[in-house]
């Protein structure tokens, strides 16, 4: 799974990934863990949750 996520970050040219709670209705999602590309490459244990890739644009995190 980790190799797949790293490949997706590279393909999307993303800056990182957030592991989030499952979206239910209009409730905001909780971010469990957030990793940059380099942090993810070093990490050994990943949460079993939904995830979103992000880019930093003008100093703000934008999901792609």
Coordinates of C-alpha atoms in Angstrom, one line a residue:
X1 CA 0.0 0.0 0.0
X2 CA 2.8 2.4 0.9
X3 CA 4.4 2.0 -2.5
X4 CA 1.1 2.7 -4.2
X5 CA 0.6 5.9 -2.2
X6 CA 4.1 7.1 -3.0
X7 CA 3.5 6.4 -6.7
X8 CA 0.2 8.3 -6.6
X9 CA 1.9 11.3 -4.9
X10 CA 4.5 11.3 -7.7
X11 CA 1.9 10.9 -10.4
X12 CA -0.2 13.8 -9.0
X13 CA 2.9 15.9 -8.2
X14 CA 1.3 16.3 -4.7
X15 CA 3.2 17.6 -1.7
X16 CA 1.8 15.1 0.7
X17 CA -1.1 13.0 2.0
X18 CA -3.7 13.3 4.8
X19 CA -5.2 10.2 6.3
X20 CA -8.8 11.3 7.3
X21 CA -12.0 9.9 8.7
X22 CA -14.7 8.6 6.4
X23 CA -17.0 11.4 5.2
X24 CA -20.5 11.1 6.8
X25 CA -23.2 13.6 5.6
X26 CA -22.0 17.1 6.2
X27 CA -19.7 16.4 9.2
X28 CA -16.2 17.7 8.8
X29 CA -13.5 15.1 8.3
X30 CA -10.9 14.5 11.1
X31 CA -7.3 14.4 10.0
X32 CA -5.6 11.4 11.7
X33 CA -2.1 11.8 10.2
X34 CA -0.5 14.1 7.7
X35 CA 2.7 13.3 5.8
X36 CA 4.8 15.1 3.3
X37 CA 6.2 13.0 0.5
X38 CA 9.6 12.5 2.3
X39 CA 7.9 11.7 5.6
X40 CA 5.7 9.1 4.0
X41 CA 8.8 7.4 2.4
X42 CA 10.3 7.0 5.9
X43 CA 7.1 5.9 7.6
X44 CA 6.6 2.2 8.4
X45 CA 3.0 2.1 9.8
X46 CA 0.1 3.8 8.0
X47 CA -3.5 4.2 9.3
X48 CA -6.2 2.2 7.7
X49 CA -8.5 5.1 6.8
X50 CA -9.5 7.2 3.9
X51 CA -6.9 9.6 2.5
X52 CA -6.5 12.8 0.4
X53 CA -3.6 14.1 -1.5
X54 CA -2.7 17.7 -1.2
X55 CA -0.6 20.5 -2.7
X56 CA 0.6 23.6 -0.9
X57 CA -0.6 26.7 -2.9
X58 CA 0.1 30.2 -1.6
X59 CA 1.0 28.7 1.8
X60 CA -2.3 26.8 2.1
X61 CA -3.1 23.1 1.8
X62 CA -5.4 22.4 -1.2
X63 CA -6.7 18.9 -1.8
X64 CA -6.3 17.5 -5.3

